PDB file of C-alpha atoms in Angstrom:
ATOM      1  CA  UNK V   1      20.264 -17.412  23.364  1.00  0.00           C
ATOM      2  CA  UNK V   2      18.118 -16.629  20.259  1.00  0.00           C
ATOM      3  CA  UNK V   3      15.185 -19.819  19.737  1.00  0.00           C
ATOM      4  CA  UNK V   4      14.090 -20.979  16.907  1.00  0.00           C
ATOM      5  CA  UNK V   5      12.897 -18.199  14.105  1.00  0.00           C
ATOM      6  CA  UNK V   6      10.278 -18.659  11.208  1.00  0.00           C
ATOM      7  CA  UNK V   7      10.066 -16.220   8.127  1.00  0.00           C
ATOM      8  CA  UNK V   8       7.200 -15.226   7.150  1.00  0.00           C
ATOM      9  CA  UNK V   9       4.703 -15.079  10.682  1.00  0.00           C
ATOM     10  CA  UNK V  10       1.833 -15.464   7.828  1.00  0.00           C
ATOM     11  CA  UNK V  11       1.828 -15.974   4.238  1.00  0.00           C
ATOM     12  CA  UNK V  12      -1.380 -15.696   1.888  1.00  0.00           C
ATOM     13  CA  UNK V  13      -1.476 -16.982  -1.475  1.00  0.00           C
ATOM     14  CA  UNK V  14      -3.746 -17.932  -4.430  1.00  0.00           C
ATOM     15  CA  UNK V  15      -4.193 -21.911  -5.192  1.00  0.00           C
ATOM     16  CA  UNK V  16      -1.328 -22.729  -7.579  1.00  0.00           C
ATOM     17  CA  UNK V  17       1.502 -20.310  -6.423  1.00  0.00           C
ATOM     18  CA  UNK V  18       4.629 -20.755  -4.728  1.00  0.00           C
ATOM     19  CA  UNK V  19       5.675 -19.927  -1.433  1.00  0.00           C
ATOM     20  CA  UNK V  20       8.922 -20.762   0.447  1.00  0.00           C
ATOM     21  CA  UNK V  21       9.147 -20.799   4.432  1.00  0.00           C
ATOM     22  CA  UNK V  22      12.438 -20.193   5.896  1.00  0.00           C
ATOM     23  CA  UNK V  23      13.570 -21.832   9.561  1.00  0.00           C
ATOM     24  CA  UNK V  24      16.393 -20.458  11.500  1.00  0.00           C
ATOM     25  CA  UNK V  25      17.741 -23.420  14.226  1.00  0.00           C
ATOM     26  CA  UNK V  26      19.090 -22.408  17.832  1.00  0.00           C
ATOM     27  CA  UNK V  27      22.663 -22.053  16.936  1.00  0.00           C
ATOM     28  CA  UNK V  28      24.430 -25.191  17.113  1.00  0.00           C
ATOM     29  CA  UNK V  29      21.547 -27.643  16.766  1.00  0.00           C
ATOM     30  CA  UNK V  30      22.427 -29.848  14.287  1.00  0.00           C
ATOM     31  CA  UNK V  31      18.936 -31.329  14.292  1.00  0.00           C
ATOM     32  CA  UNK V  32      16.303 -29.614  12.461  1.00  0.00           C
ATOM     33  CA  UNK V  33      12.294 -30.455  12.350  1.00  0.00           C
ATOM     34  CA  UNK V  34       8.787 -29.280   9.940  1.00  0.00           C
ATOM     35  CA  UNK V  35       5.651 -30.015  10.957  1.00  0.00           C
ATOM     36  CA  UNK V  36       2.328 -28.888  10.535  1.00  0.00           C
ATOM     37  CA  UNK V  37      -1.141 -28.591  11.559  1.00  0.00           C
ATOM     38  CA  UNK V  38      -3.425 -28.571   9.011  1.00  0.00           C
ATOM     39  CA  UNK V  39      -6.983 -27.205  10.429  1.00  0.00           C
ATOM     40  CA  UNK V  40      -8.642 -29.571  12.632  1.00  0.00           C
ATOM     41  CA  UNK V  41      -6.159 -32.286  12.616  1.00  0.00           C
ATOM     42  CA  UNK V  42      -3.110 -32.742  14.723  1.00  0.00           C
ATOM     43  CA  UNK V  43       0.648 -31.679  14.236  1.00  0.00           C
ATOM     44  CA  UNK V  44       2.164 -34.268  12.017  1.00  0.00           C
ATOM     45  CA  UNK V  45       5.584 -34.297  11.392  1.00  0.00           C
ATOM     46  CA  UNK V  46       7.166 -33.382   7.922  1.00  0.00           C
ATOM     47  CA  UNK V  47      10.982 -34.008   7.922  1.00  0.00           C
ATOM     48  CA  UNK V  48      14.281 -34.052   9.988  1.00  0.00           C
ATOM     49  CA  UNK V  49      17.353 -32.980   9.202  1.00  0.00           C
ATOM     50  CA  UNK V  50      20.721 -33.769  10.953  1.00  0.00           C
ATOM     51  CA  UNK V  51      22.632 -31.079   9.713  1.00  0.00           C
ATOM     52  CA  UNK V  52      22.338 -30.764   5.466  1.00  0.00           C
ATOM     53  CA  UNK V  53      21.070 -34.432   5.309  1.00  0.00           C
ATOM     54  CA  UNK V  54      17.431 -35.545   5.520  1.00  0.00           C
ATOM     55  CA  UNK V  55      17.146 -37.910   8.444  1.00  0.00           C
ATOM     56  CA  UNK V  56      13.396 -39.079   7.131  1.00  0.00           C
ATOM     57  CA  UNK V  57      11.075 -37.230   5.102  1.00  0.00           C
ATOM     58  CA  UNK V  58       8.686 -39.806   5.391  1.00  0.00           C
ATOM     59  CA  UNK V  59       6.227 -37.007   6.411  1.00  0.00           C
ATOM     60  CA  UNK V  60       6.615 -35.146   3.664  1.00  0.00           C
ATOM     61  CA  UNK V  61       2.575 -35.446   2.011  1.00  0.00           C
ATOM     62  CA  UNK V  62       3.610 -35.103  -1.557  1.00  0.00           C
ATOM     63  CA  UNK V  63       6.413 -33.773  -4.226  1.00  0.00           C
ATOM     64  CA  UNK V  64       4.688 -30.199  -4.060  1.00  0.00           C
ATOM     65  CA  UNK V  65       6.751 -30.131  -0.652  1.00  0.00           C
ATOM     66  CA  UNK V  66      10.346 -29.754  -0.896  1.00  0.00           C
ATOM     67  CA  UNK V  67      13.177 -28.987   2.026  1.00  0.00           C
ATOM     68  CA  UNK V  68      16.592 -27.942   2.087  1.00  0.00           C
ATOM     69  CA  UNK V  69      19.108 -26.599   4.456  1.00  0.00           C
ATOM     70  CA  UNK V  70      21.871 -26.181   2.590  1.00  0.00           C
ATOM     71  CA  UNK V  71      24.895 -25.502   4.677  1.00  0.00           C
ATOM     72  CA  UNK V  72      23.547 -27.188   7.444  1.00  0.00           C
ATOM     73  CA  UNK V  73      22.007 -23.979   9.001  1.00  0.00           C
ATOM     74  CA  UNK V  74      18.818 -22.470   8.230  1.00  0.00           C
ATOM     75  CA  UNK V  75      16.656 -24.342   6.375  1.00  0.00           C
ATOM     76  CA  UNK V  76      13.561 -23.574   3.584  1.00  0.00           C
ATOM     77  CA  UNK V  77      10.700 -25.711   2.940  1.00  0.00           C
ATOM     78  CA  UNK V  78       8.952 -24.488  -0.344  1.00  0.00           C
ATOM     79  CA  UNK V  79       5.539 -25.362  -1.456  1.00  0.00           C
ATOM     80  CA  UNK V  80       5.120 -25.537  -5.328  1.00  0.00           C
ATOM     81  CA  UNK V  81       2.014 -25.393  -6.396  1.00  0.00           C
ATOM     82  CA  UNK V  82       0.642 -24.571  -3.275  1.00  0.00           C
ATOM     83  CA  UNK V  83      -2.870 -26.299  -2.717  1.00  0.00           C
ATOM     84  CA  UNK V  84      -5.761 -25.426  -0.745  1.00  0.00           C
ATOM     85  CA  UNK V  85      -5.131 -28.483   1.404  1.00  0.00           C
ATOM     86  CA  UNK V  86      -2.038 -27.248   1.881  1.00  0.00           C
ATOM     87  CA  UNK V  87      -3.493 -24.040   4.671  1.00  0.00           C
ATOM     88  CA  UNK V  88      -2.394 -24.530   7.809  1.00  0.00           C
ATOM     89  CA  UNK V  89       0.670 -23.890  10.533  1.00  0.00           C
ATOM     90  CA  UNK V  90       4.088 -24.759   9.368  1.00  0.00           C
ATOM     91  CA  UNK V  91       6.300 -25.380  12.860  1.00  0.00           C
ATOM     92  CA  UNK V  92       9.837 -25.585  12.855  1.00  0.00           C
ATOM     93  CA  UNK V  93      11.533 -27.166  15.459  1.00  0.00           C
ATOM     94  CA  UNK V  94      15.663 -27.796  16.601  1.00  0.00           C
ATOM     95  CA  UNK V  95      17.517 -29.751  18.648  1.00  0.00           C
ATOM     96  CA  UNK V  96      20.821 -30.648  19.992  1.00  0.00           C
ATOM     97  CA  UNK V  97      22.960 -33.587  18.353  1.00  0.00           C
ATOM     98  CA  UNK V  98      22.485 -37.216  19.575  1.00  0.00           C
ATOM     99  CA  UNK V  99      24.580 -40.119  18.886  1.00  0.00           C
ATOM    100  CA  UNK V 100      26.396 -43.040  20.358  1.00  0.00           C
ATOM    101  CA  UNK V 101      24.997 -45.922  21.625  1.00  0.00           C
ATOM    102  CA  UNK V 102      23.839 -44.468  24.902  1.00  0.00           C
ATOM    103  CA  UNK V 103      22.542 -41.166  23.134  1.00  0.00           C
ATOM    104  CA  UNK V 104      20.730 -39.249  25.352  1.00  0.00           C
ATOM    105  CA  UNK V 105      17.784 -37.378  23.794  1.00  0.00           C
ATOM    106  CA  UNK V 106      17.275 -33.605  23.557  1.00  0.00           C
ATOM    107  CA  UNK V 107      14.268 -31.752  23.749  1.00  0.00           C
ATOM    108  CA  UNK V 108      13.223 -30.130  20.746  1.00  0.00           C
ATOM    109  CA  UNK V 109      12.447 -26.279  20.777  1.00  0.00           C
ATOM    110  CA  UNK V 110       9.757 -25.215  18.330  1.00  0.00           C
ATOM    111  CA  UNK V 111       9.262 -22.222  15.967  1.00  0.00           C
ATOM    112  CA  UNK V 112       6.498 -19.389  16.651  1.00  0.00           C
ATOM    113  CA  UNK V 113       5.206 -21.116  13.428  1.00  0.00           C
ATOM    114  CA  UNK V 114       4.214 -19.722   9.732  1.00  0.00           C
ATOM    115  CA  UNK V 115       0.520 -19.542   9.187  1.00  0.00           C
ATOM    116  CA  UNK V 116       0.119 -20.425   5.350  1.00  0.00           C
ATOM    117  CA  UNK V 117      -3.418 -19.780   3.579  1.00  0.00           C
ATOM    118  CA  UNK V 118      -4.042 -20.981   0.448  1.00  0.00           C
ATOM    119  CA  UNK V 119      -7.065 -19.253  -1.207  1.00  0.00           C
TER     120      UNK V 119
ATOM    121  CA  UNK L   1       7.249 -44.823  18.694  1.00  0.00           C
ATOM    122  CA  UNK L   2       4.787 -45.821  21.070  1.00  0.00           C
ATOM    123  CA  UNK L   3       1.584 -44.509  21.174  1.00  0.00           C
ATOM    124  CA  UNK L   4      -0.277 -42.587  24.239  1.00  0.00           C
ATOM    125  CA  UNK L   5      -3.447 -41.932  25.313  1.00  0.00           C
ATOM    126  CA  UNK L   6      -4.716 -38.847  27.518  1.00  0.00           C
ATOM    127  CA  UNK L   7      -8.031 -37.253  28.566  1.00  0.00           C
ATOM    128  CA  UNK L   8      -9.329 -34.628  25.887  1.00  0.00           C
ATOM    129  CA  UNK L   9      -9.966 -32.223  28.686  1.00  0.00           C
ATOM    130  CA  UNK L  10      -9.983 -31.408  32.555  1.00  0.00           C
ATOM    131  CA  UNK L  11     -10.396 -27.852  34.523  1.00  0.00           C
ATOM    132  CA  UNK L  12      -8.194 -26.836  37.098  1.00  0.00           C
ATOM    133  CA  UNK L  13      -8.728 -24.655  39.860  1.00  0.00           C
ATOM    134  CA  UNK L  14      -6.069 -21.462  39.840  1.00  0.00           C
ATOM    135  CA  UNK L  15      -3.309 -21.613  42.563  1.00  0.00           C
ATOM    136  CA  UNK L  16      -4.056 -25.670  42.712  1.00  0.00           C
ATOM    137  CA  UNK L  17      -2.030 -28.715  41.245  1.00  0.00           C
ATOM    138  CA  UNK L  18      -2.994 -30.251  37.978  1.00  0.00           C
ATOM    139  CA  UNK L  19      -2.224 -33.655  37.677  1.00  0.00           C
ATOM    140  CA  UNK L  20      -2.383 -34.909  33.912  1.00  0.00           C
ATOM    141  CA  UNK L  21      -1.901 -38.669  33.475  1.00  0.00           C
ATOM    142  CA  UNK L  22      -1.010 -40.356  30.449  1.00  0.00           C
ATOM    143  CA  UNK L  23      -1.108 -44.133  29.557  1.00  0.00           C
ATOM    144  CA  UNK L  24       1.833 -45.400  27.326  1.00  0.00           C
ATOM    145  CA  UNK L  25       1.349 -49.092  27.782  1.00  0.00           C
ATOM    146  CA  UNK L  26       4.139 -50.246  24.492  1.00  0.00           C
ATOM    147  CA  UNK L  27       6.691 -47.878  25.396  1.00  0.00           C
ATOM    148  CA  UNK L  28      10.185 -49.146  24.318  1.00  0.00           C
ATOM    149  CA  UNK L  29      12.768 -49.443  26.892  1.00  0.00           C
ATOM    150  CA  UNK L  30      14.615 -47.152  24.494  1.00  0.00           C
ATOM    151  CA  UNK L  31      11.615 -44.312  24.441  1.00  0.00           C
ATOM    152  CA  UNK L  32      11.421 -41.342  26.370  1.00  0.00           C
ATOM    153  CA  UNK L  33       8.375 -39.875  28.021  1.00  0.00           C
ATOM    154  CA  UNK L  34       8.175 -36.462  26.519  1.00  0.00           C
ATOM    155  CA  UNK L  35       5.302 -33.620  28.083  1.00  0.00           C
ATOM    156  CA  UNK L  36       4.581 -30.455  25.776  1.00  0.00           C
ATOM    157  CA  UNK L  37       2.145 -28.125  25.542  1.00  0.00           C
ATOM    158  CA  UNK L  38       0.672 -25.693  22.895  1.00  0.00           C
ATOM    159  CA  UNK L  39      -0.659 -22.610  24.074  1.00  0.00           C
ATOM    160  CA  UNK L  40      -3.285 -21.276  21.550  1.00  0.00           C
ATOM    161  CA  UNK L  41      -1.839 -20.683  18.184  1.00  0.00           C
ATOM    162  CA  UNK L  42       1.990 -20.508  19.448  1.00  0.00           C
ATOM    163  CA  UNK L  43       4.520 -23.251  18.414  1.00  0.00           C
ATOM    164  CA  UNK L  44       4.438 -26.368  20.986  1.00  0.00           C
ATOM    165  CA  UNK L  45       6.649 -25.652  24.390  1.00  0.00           C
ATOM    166  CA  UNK L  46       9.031 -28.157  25.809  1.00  0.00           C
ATOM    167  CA  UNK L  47       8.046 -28.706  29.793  1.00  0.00           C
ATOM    168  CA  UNK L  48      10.011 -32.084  30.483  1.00  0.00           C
ATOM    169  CA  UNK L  49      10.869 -35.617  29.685  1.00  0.00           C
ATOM    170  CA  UNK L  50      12.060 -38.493  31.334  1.00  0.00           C
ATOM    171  CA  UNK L  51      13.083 -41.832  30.852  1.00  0.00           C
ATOM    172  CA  UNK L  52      12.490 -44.057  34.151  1.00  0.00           C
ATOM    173  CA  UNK L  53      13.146 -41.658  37.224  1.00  0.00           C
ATOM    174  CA  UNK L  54      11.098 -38.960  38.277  1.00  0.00           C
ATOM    175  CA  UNK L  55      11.976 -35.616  36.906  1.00  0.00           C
ATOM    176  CA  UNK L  56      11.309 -32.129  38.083  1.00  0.00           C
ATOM    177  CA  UNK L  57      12.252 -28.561  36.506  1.00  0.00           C
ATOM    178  CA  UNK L  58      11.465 -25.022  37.491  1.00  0.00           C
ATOM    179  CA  UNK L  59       7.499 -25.931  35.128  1.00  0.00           C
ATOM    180  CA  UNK L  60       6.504 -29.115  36.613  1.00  0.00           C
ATOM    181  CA  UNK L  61       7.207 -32.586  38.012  1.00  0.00           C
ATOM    182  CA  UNK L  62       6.944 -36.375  35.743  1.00  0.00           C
ATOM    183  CA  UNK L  63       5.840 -39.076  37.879  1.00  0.00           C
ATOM    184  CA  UNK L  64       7.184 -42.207  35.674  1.00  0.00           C
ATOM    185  CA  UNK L  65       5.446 -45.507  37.041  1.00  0.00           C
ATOM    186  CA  UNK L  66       7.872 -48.341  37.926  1.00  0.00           C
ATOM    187  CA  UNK L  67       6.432 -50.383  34.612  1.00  0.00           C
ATOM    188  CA  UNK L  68       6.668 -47.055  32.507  1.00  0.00           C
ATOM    189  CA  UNK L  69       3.503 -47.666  30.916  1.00  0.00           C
ATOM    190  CA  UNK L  70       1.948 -44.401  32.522  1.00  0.00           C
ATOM    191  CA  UNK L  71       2.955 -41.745  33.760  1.00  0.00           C
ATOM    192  CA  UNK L  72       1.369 -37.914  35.222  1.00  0.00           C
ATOM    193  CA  UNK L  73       2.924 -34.420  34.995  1.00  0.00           C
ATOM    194  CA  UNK L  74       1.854 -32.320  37.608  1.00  0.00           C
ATOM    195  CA  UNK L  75       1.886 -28.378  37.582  1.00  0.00           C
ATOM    196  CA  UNK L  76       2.274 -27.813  41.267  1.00  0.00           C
ATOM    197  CA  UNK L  77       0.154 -24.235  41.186  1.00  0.00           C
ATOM    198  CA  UNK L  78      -1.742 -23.738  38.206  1.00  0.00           C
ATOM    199  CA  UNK L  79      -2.037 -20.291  36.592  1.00  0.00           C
ATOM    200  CA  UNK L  80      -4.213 -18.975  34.298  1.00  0.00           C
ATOM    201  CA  UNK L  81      -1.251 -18.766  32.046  1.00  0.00           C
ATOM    202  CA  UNK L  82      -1.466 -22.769  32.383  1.00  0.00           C
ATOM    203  CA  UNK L  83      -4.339 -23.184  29.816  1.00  0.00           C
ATOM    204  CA  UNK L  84      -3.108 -25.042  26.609  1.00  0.00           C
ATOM    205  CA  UNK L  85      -3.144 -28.143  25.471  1.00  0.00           C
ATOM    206  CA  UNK L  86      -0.586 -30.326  26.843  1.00  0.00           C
ATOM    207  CA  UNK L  87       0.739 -33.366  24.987  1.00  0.00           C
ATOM    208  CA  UNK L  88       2.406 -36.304  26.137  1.00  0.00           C
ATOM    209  CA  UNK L  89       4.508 -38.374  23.505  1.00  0.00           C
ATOM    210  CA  UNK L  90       7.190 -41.120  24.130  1.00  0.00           C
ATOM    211  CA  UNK L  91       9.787 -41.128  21.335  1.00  0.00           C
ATOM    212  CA  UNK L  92      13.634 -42.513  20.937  1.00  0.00           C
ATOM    213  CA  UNK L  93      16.240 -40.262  21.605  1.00  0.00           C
ATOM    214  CA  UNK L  94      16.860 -38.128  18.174  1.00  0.00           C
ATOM    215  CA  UNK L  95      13.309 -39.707  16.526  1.00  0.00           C
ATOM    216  CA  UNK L  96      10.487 -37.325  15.340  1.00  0.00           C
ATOM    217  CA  UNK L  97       7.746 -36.682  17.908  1.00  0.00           C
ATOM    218  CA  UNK L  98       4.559 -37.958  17.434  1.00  0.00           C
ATOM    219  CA  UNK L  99       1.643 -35.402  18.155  1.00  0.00           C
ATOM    220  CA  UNK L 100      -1.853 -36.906  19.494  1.00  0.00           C
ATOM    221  CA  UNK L 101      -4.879 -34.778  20.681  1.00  0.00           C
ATOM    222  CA  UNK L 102      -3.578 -34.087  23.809  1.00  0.00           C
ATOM    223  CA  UNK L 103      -5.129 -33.346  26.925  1.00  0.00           C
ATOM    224  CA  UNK L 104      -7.101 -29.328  27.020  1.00  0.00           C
ATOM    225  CA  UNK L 105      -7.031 -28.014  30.289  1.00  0.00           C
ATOM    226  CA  UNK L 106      -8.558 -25.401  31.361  1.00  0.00           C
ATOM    227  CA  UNK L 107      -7.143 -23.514  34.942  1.00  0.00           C
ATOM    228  CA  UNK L 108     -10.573 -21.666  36.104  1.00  0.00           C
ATOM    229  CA  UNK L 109      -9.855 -18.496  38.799  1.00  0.00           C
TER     230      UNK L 109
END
């Protein structure tokens, strides 16, 4: 089966543009994650998605950042403006459904990542 | 979720087993122990979780402790293809995970 797909590999862009990252999920996986490393610093989390809805955002650093999946499939996160705080790896990341009271929990499968550089 | 704590680094010798332990003293009875690792710039790589029994798949072994406040993934014969960064994060089942700096190891021919 296909894994999880990121559009563009790298994206370059001048301080105060926009610039929209796409995530395709594994097929099925009605869970969808963003994080990010920013340089130096860990990967922090961003958002999750169980199917169209957002599950938490509480990631999310500011309302420059915004994230959809529409449809429940792919999703986009779009920065706008784009800061030069915002440079770093954007990871994607999918998982299978959980639920119930004895839900067992699925591994996620990350994204090859979108390397974002704001000059 | 519960937060872990790992050495920043160790070296391995190739064709040996690693053994990477990682202390998760406030784990949840509800949280999973979860092992990734990030080879240099790609996305983070799912290797194996567990909740209280030991696990093994065809990448390594989890060694859970009885308490489940620590536990050690072990790569039974380290490659050179071994050498990332390898996280270990306990989370609830369908909860974000929770990167820390991880533990860098280094397999040496």
């Amino acid at each position: 089966e296909a894994g999880v797909t990121q559009f563009p590999s790298h994206s370059v862009i001048e301080k105060g543009q926009t610039v929209t990252l796409r995530c395709d999920p594994i097929s099925g996986h009605d869970n969808l994650y963003w994080y990010r490393r920013v340089m130096g610093k860990e990967i922090k989390f961003l958002l999750h998605f169980v199917k169209e809805s957002k599950q938490d955002e509480s990631g999310m650093p500011n309302n420059r950042f915004l994230a959809e999946r529409t449809g429940g499939t792919y999703s986009t996160l779009k920065v706008q403006p784009a800061e030069l705080e915002d440079s770093g790896v954007y990871f994607c990341a999918s998982s299978k459904r959980t639920g119930g009271n004895r839900a067992r929990s699925y591994e996620q499968y990350f994204g090859p990542g979108t390397r974002l550089t704001v000059t | 979720d519960a937060k872990t704590t790992q050495p920043t680094s160790m070296d391995c010798a190739e064709g040996r087993a690693a053994n990477l332990p990682c202390n998760h003293s406030t784990i949840s009875g509800n949280e999973y122990v979860y092992w990734y690792r990030q080879i240099h710039s790609q996305g983070p790589q799912y290797i194996i979780h567990g909740l209280k029994n030991n696990e093994t798949n065809e990448m390594a072994s989890l060694i859970i402790t009885e308490d489940r406040k620590s536990s050690t993934l072990i790569l039974p014969h380290a490659t050179l293809r071994d050498t990332a960064v390898y996280y270990c994060i306990v989370r609830a089942a369908g909860n974000k995970l929770t990167f820390g700096g991880g533990t860098r190891v280094l397999v040496k021919p």
